[in-house]
PDB file of C-alpha atoms in Angstrom:
ATOM      1  CA  UNK A   1      -0.273  -0.115  -0.427  1.00 74.00           C
ATOM      2  CA  UNK A   2       1.108   3.399  -0.702  1.00 85.00           C
ATOM      3  CA  UNK A   3       1.308   6.405   1.081  1.00 86.00           C
ATOM      4  CA  UNK A   4      -1.877   8.436  -0.554  1.00 87.00           C
ATOM      5  CA  UNK A   5      -3.890   5.021  -0.411  1.00 88.00           C
ATOM      6  CA  UNK A   6      -3.008   4.794   3.919  1.00 88.00           C
ATOM      7  CA  UNK A   7      -4.363   8.934   3.964  1.00 89.00           C
ATOM      8  CA  UNK A   8      -6.981   7.811   2.678  1.00 88.00           C
ATOM      9  CA  UNK A   9      -7.744   4.531   4.620  1.00 89.00           C
ATOM     10  CA  UNK A  10      -7.208   6.804   7.610  1.00 89.00           C
ATOM     11  CA  UNK A  11      -9.383  10.252   6.525  1.00 90.00           C
ATOM     12  CA  UNK A  12     -12.334   7.436   6.162  1.00 91.00           C
ATOM     13  CA  UNK A  13     -11.287   6.106   9.516  1.00 92.00           C
ATOM     14  CA  UNK A  14     -12.452   9.115  10.625  1.00 92.00           C
ATOM     15  CA  UNK A  15     -15.049  10.116   9.569  1.00 91.00           C
ATOM     16  CA  UNK A  16     -16.311   6.736  10.048  1.00 92.00           C
ATOM     17  CA  UNK A  17     -15.393   7.636  13.962  1.00 93.00           C
ATOM     18  CA  UNK A  18     -17.333  10.913  13.301  1.00 92.00           C
ATOM     19  CA  UNK A  19     -20.438   9.426  12.247  1.00 91.00           C
ATOM     20  CA  UNK A  20     -20.490   6.269  15.020  1.00 93.00           C
ATOM     21  CA  UNK A  21     -19.941   9.620  18.023  1.00 93.00           C
ATOM     22  CA  UNK A  22     -22.121  11.390  16.640  1.00 91.00           C
ATOM     23  CA  UNK A  23     -24.845   8.997  16.468  1.00 92.00           C
ATOM     24  CA  UNK A  24     -23.567   7.861  20.207  1.00 93.00           C
ATOM     25  CA  UNK A  25     -24.558  10.897  21.525  1.00 92.00           C
ATOM     26  CA  UNK A  26     -27.166  11.168  19.814  1.00 91.00           C
ATOM     27  CA  UNK A  27     -28.240   8.307  20.967  1.00 93.00           C
ATOM     28  CA  UNK A  28     -27.342   9.201  24.566  1.00 93.00           C
ATOM     29  CA  UNK A  29     -29.590  12.249  24.159  1.00 90.00           C
ATOM     30  CA  UNK A  30     -32.429  10.065  23.188  1.00 90.00           C
ATOM     31  CA  UNK A  31     -32.120   8.054  26.595  1.00 91.00           C
ATOM     32  CA  UNK A  32     -31.580  10.776  29.254  1.00 88.00           C
ATOM     33  CA  UNK A  33     -34.556  11.895  27.550  1.00 84.00           C
ATOM     34  CA  UNK A  34     -36.079   8.629  27.996  1.00 86.00           C
ATOM     35  CA  UNK A  35     -35.070   8.489  31.438  1.00 85.00           C
ATOM     36  CA  UNK A  36     -36.230  11.800  32.045  1.00 80.00           C
ATOM     37  CA  UNK A  37     -39.548  11.108  30.894  1.00 78.00           C
ATOM     38  CA  UNK A  38     -39.953   8.212  32.654  1.00 80.00           C
ATOM     39  CA  UNK A  39     -38.710   8.983  36.274  1.00 79.00           C
ATOM     40  CA  UNK A  40     -38.567  12.638  36.447  1.00 73.00           C
ATOM     41  CA  UNK A  41     -40.809  14.942  38.201  1.00 69.00           C
ATOM     42  CA  UNK A  42     -43.717  15.185  36.544  1.00 64.00           C
ATOM     43  CA  UNK A  43     -43.338  19.123  35.828  1.00 63.00           C
ATOM     44  CA  UNK A  44     -39.812  18.383  34.320  1.00 55.00           C
ATOM     45  CA  UNK A  45     -40.761  15.927  31.851  1.00 52.00           C
ATOM     46  CA  UNK A  46     -41.299  17.040  28.463  1.00 55.00           C
ATOM     47  CA  UNK A  47     -38.844  19.958  29.612  1.00 58.00           C
ATOM     48  CA  UNK A  48     -36.079  20.313  26.420  1.00 62.00           C
ATOM     49  CA  UNK A  49     -32.677  21.213  28.123  1.00 63.00           C
ATOM     50  CA  UNK A  50     -31.132  23.798  28.237  1.00 64.00           C
ATOM     51  CA  UNK A  51     -28.637  24.680  25.758  1.00 60.00           C
ATOM     52  CA  UNK A  52     -26.362  26.930  28.022  1.00 60.00           C
ATOM     53  CA  UNK A  53     -25.800  24.454  31.001  1.00 61.00           C
ATOM     54  CA  UNK A  54     -23.251  21.726  30.903  1.00 59.00           C
ATOM     55  CA  UNK A  55     -24.392  18.802  30.426  1.00 59.00           C
ATOM     56  CA  UNK A  56     -23.080  16.160  33.330  1.00 58.00           C
ATOM     57  CA  UNK A  57     -21.180  13.140  32.486  1.00 59.00           C
ATOM     58  CA  UNK A  58     -21.521  10.158  34.565  1.00 59.00           C
ATOM     59  CA  UNK A  59     -18.199   8.835  33.253  1.00 60.00           C
ATOM     60  CA  UNK A  60     -16.735  11.655  35.845  1.00 59.00           C
ATOM     61  CA  UNK A  61     -18.362  10.917  38.937  1.00 58.00           C
ATOM     62  CA  UNK A  62     -17.963   7.399  38.600  1.00 58.00           C
ATOM     63  CA  UNK A  63     -13.772   8.236  38.925  1.00 58.00           C
ATOM     64  CA  UNK A  64     -14.704  10.360  41.145  1.00 57.00           C
ATOM     65  CA  UNK A  65     -15.916   7.672  43.266  1.00 56.00           C
ATOM     66  CA  UNK A  66     -13.567   5.775  42.510  1.00 56.00           C
ATOM     67  CA  UNK A  67     -10.792   7.709  44.007  1.00 55.00           C
ATOM     68  CA  UNK A  68     -13.220   9.005  46.784  1.00 56.00           C
ATOM     69  CA  UNK A  69     -13.101   4.994  47.509  1.00 56.00           C
ATOM     70  CA  UNK A  70      -9.235   4.924  47.502  1.00 58.00           C
ATOM     71  CA  UNK A  71      -8.651   7.647  49.656  1.00 60.00           C
ATOM     72  CA  UNK A  72     -11.500   7.400  53.124  1.00 63.00           C
ATOM     73  CA  UNK A  73     -11.253  10.496  54.637  1.00 72.00           C
ATOM     74  CA  UNK A  74     -12.210  10.911  58.167  1.00 81.00           C
ATOM     75  CA  UNK A  75     -14.115  14.444  59.146  1.00 84.00           C
ATOM     76  CA  UNK A  76     -14.916  15.251  63.328  1.00 86.00           C
ATOM     77  CA  UNK A  77     -17.854  17.723  63.127  1.00 86.00           C
ATOM     78  CA  UNK A  78     -18.694  20.065  66.141  1.00 87.00           C
ATOM     79  CA  UNK A  79     -21.216  22.459  66.802  1.00 83.00           C
ATOM     80  CA  UNK A  80     -23.039  23.977  69.358  1.00 85.00           C
ATOM     81  CA  UNK A  81     -27.220  25.374  69.257  1.00 82.00           C
ATOM     82  CA  UNK A  82     -29.150  27.475  72.033  1.00 82.00           C
ATOM     83  CA  UNK A  83     -31.436  25.041  74.375  1.00 79.00           C
ATOM     84  CA  UNK A  84     -34.945  26.658  74.217  1.00 77.00           C
ATOM     85  CA  UNK A  85     -35.672  27.260  77.916  1.00 78.00           C
ATOM     86  CA  UNK A  86     -37.593  25.072  79.907  1.00 77.00           C
ATOM     87  CA  UNK A  87     -41.390  25.768  79.647  1.00 73.00           C
ATOM     88  CA  UNK A  88     -42.590  27.719  83.099  1.00 73.00           C
ATOM     89  CA  UNK A  89     -46.104  25.755  82.569  1.00 75.00           C
ATOM     90  CA  UNK A  90     -49.186  26.782  82.111  1.00 77.00           C
ATOM     91  CA  UNK A  91     -50.390  30.348  82.266  1.00 81.00           C
ATOM     92  CA  UNK A  92     -52.525  31.594  85.461  1.00 84.00           C
ATOM     93  CA  UNK A  93     -55.808  32.752  85.175  1.00 87.00           C
ATOM     94  CA  UNK A  94     -56.194  36.910  85.607  1.00 87.00           C
ATOM     95  CA  UNK A  95     -56.530  36.929  89.692  1.00 89.00           C
ATOM     96  CA  UNK A  96     -59.764  40.309  88.108  1.00 90.00           C
ATOM     97  CA  UNK A  97     -62.248  37.506  87.659  1.00 89.00           C
ATOM     98  CA  UNK A  98     -64.705  36.713  89.893  1.00 90.00           C
ATOM     99  CA  UNK A  99     -64.364  33.301  91.556  1.00 92.00           C
ATOM    100  CA  UNK A 100     -67.227  30.936  91.846  1.00 91.00           C
ATOM    101  CA  UNK A 101     -65.861  28.116  94.124  1.00 93.00           C
ATOM    102  CA  UNK A 102     -67.198  24.684  94.216  1.00 92.00           C
ATOM    103  CA  UNK A 103     -66.078  21.763  96.400  1.00 91.00           C
ATOM    104  CA  UNK A 104     -66.662  18.161  95.749  1.00 91.00           C
ATOM    105  CA  UNK A 105     -66.305  15.930  98.334  1.00 89.00           C
ATOM    106  CA  UNK A 106     -65.530  11.788  97.443  1.00 89.00           C
ATOM    107  CA  UNK A 107     -67.981   9.536  97.462  1.00 88.00           C
ATOM    108  CA  UNK A 108     -66.531   7.550  99.827  1.00 85.00           C
ATOM    109  CA  UNK A 109     -67.316   8.118 103.797  1.00 85.00           C
ATOM    110  CA  UNK A 110     -64.625  10.007 105.057  1.00 84.00           C
ATOM    111  CA  UNK A 111     -65.868   9.985 108.639  1.00 84.00           C
ATOM    112  CA  UNK A 112     -62.742   7.538 109.598  1.00 84.00           C
ATOM    113  CA  UNK A 113     -60.693   9.907 107.683  1.00 88.00           C
ATOM    114  CA  UNK A 114     -58.679  12.842 108.528  1.00 89.00           C
ATOM    115  CA  UNK A 115     -58.149  16.196 105.677  1.00 89.00           C
ATOM    116  CA  UNK A 116     -54.356  16.273 104.866  1.00 90.00           C
ATOM    117  CA  UNK A 117     -55.374  18.847 101.633  1.00 91.00           C
ATOM    118  CA  UNK A 118     -56.792  20.350  98.703  1.00 92.00           C
ATOM    119  CA  UNK A 119     -56.422  19.851  95.295  1.00 90.00           C
ATOM    120  CA  UNK A 120     -57.490  22.597  93.444  1.00 90.00           C
ATOM    121  CA  UNK A 121     -57.931  23.215  90.055  1.00 90.00           C
ATOM    122  CA  UNK A 122     -58.713  26.979  87.947  1.00 91.00           C
ATOM    123  CA  UNK A 123     -61.024  26.581  84.964  1.00 91.00           C
ATOM    124  CA  UNK A 124     -61.453  29.744  82.836  1.00 90.00           C
ATOM    125  CA  UNK A 125     -65.434  29.966  82.501  1.00 89.00           C
ATOM    126  CA  UNK A 126     -68.146  32.617  80.883  1.00 83.00           C
ATOM    127  CA  UNK A 127     -71.875  33.272  81.067  1.00 81.00           C
ATOM    128  CA  UNK A 128     -73.050  35.588  78.160  1.00 80.00           C
ATOM    129  CA  UNK A 129     -71.086  39.008  78.428  1.00 79.00           C
ATOM    130  CA  UNK A 130     -68.818  37.700  81.519  1.00 82.00           C
ATOM    131  CA  UNK A 131     -65.829  35.645  82.096  1.00 85.00           C
ATOM    132  CA  UNK A 132     -65.605  33.891  85.746  1.00 88.00           C
ATOM    133  CA  UNK A 133     -63.376  31.552  87.042  1.00 92.00           C
ATOM    134  CA  UNK A 134     -64.248  28.267  88.209  1.00 91.00           C
ATOM    135  CA  UNK A 135     -62.295  27.371  90.988  1.00 92.00           C
ATOM    136  CA  UNK A 136     -62.632  23.217  91.810  1.00 92.00           C
ATOM    137  CA  UNK A 137     -61.887  22.341  96.004  1.00 93.00           C
ATOM    138  CA  UNK A 138     -61.502  18.402  96.350  1.00 93.00           C
ATOM    139  CA  UNK A 139     -60.371  17.631  99.429  1.00 93.00           C
ATOM    140  CA  UNK A 140     -58.195  15.269 100.112  1.00 94.00           C
ATOM    141  CA  UNK A 141     -58.850  12.306 102.905  1.00 93.00           C
ATOM    142  CA  UNK A 142     -56.196  10.088 104.376  1.00 93.00           C
ATOM    143  CA  UNK A 143     -57.400   6.103 106.738  1.00 91.00           C
ATOM    144  CA  UNK A 144     -55.848   6.941 109.867  1.00 88.00           C
ATOM    145  CA  UNK A 145     -55.476   2.796 109.700  1.00 89.00           C
ATOM    146  CA  UNK A 146     -54.679   1.691 106.367  1.00 91.00           C
ATOM    147  CA  UNK A 147     -52.811   5.034 105.253  1.00 90.00           C
ATOM    148  CA  UNK A 148     -55.257   5.099 101.889  1.00 91.00           C
ATOM    149  CA  UNK A 149     -55.590   8.424 100.297  1.00 92.00           C
ATOM    150  CA  UNK A 150     -59.403   9.465  99.130  1.00 92.00           C
ATOM    151  CA  UNK A 151     -60.120  12.225  97.129  1.00 93.00           C
ATOM    152  CA  UNK A 152     -63.704  13.224  95.077  1.00 92.00           C
ATOM    153  CA  UNK A 153     -63.230  12.598  90.541  1.00 91.00           C
ATOM    154  CA  UNK A 154     -62.860  15.732  88.364  1.00 90.00           C
ATOM    155  CA  UNK A 155     -65.602  16.054  86.354  1.00 88.00           C
ATOM    156  CA  UNK A 156     -64.924  15.166  83.493  1.00 88.00           C
ATOM    157  CA  UNK A 157     -63.672  17.930  80.595  1.00 88.00           C
ATOM    158  CA  UNK A 158     -63.823  18.003  76.846  1.00 88.00           C
ATOM    159  CA  UNK A 159     -60.403  18.837  77.028  1.00 89.00           C
ATOM    160  CA  UNK A 160     -57.913  17.608  79.501  1.00 87.00           C
ATOM    161  CA  UNK A 161     -55.937  19.826  81.015  1.00 86.00           C
ATOM    162  CA  UNK A 162     -57.436  22.929  79.923  1.00 88.00           C
ATOM    163  CA  UNK A 163     -58.240  26.580  81.357  1.00 88.00           C
ATOM    164  CA  UNK A 164     -60.967  27.121  79.207  1.00 89.00           C
ATOM    165  CA  UNK A 165     -64.304  25.620  80.782  1.00 90.00           C
ATOM    166  CA  UNK A 166     -67.474  23.932  78.244  1.00 88.00           C
ATOM    167  CA  UNK A 167     -68.844  27.099  78.255  1.00 88.00           C
ATOM    168  CA  UNK A 168     -66.012  29.107  76.736  1.00 89.00           C
ATOM    169  CA  UNK A 169     -64.873  25.893  74.368  1.00 91.00           C
ATOM    170  CA  UNK A 170     -68.910  26.338  73.697  1.00 89.00           C
ATOM    171  CA  UNK A 171     -68.884  29.766  73.502  1.00 89.00           C
ATOM    172  CA  UNK A 172     -65.587  30.557  70.918  1.00 89.00           C
ATOM    173  CA  UNK A 173     -67.499  27.087  68.517  1.00 91.00           C
ATOM    174  CA  UNK A 174     -70.630  29.317  67.836  1.00 91.00           C
ATOM    175  CA  UNK A 175     -69.454  32.171  67.809  1.00 88.00           C
ATOM    176  CA  UNK A 176     -67.250  30.688  64.768  1.00 91.00           C
ATOM    177  CA  UNK A 177     -69.321  28.254  63.538  1.00 93.00           C
ATOM    178  CA  UNK A 178     -73.127  30.110  63.833  1.00 92.00           C
ATOM    179  CA  UNK A 179     -72.219  33.722  63.928  1.00 88.00           C
ATOM    180  CA  UNK A 180     -69.019  33.534  61.959  1.00 88.00           C
ATOM    181  CA  UNK A 181     -67.396  35.544  64.003  1.00 87.00           C
ATOM    182  CA  UNK A 182     -63.282  34.469  63.027  1.00 89.00           C
ATOM    183  CA  UNK A 183     -61.311  33.275  65.484  1.00 86.00           C
ATOM    184  CA  UNK A 184     -59.278  36.929  65.295  1.00 86.00           C
ATOM    185  CA  UNK A 185     -61.937  38.800  65.840  1.00 84.00           C
ATOM    186  CA  UNK A 186     -63.069  37.145  69.330  1.00 81.00           C
ATOM    187  CA  UNK A 187     -59.803  37.717  70.265  1.00 79.00           C
ATOM    188  CA  UNK A 188     -60.258  41.440  69.361  1.00 72.00           C
ATOM    189  CA  UNK A 189     -63.562  41.212  70.640  1.00 62.00           C
ATOM    190  CA  UNK A 190     -62.829  39.633  73.878  1.00 60.00           C
ATOM    191  CA  UNK A 191     -59.781  42.001  74.468  1.00 54.00           C
ATOM    192  CA  UNK A 192     -61.308  44.942  73.854  1.00 52.00           C
ATOM    193  CA  UNK A 193     -64.112  44.261  76.253  1.00 53.00           C
TER     194      UNK A 193
END
């Protein structure tokens, strides 16, 4: 073979190589589009690729992962954070509200028992156009012989451990759903009153 024939054959090989590379790139683009259609989020499934953005090649990532696997690096990370302060408990009811006391005795006989203290529960109640504080006093009794403690059961409430009583919750719900008064207006109305 002569030199010219070799050069001619080399040029033909380069052209066929270029054709194969462009064909390969075209097939890669089709695969990427199909993957986007199958696995992409619904918004991005049919968005064409922006030509101004750089294309990511998976070979680069594979080679970087291989390098990272060879040399593991350990890092020690420390940080500081502020812990929230401990909650002081529920808010107290205002002292200026009228008080209605209610004493509930245990249902069992307490004649042989000695009163050792009281359990006091404050609940915010409401009568039309007036709030008041309902104080439930439940005396505690202890049996001298058996050291058994007796106390009356607390009346049931719609929301346990809630400061609002039945009448307040009823008023809020009626105002919101029957009178169509939003909660922020109810709050403003109660503060103004």
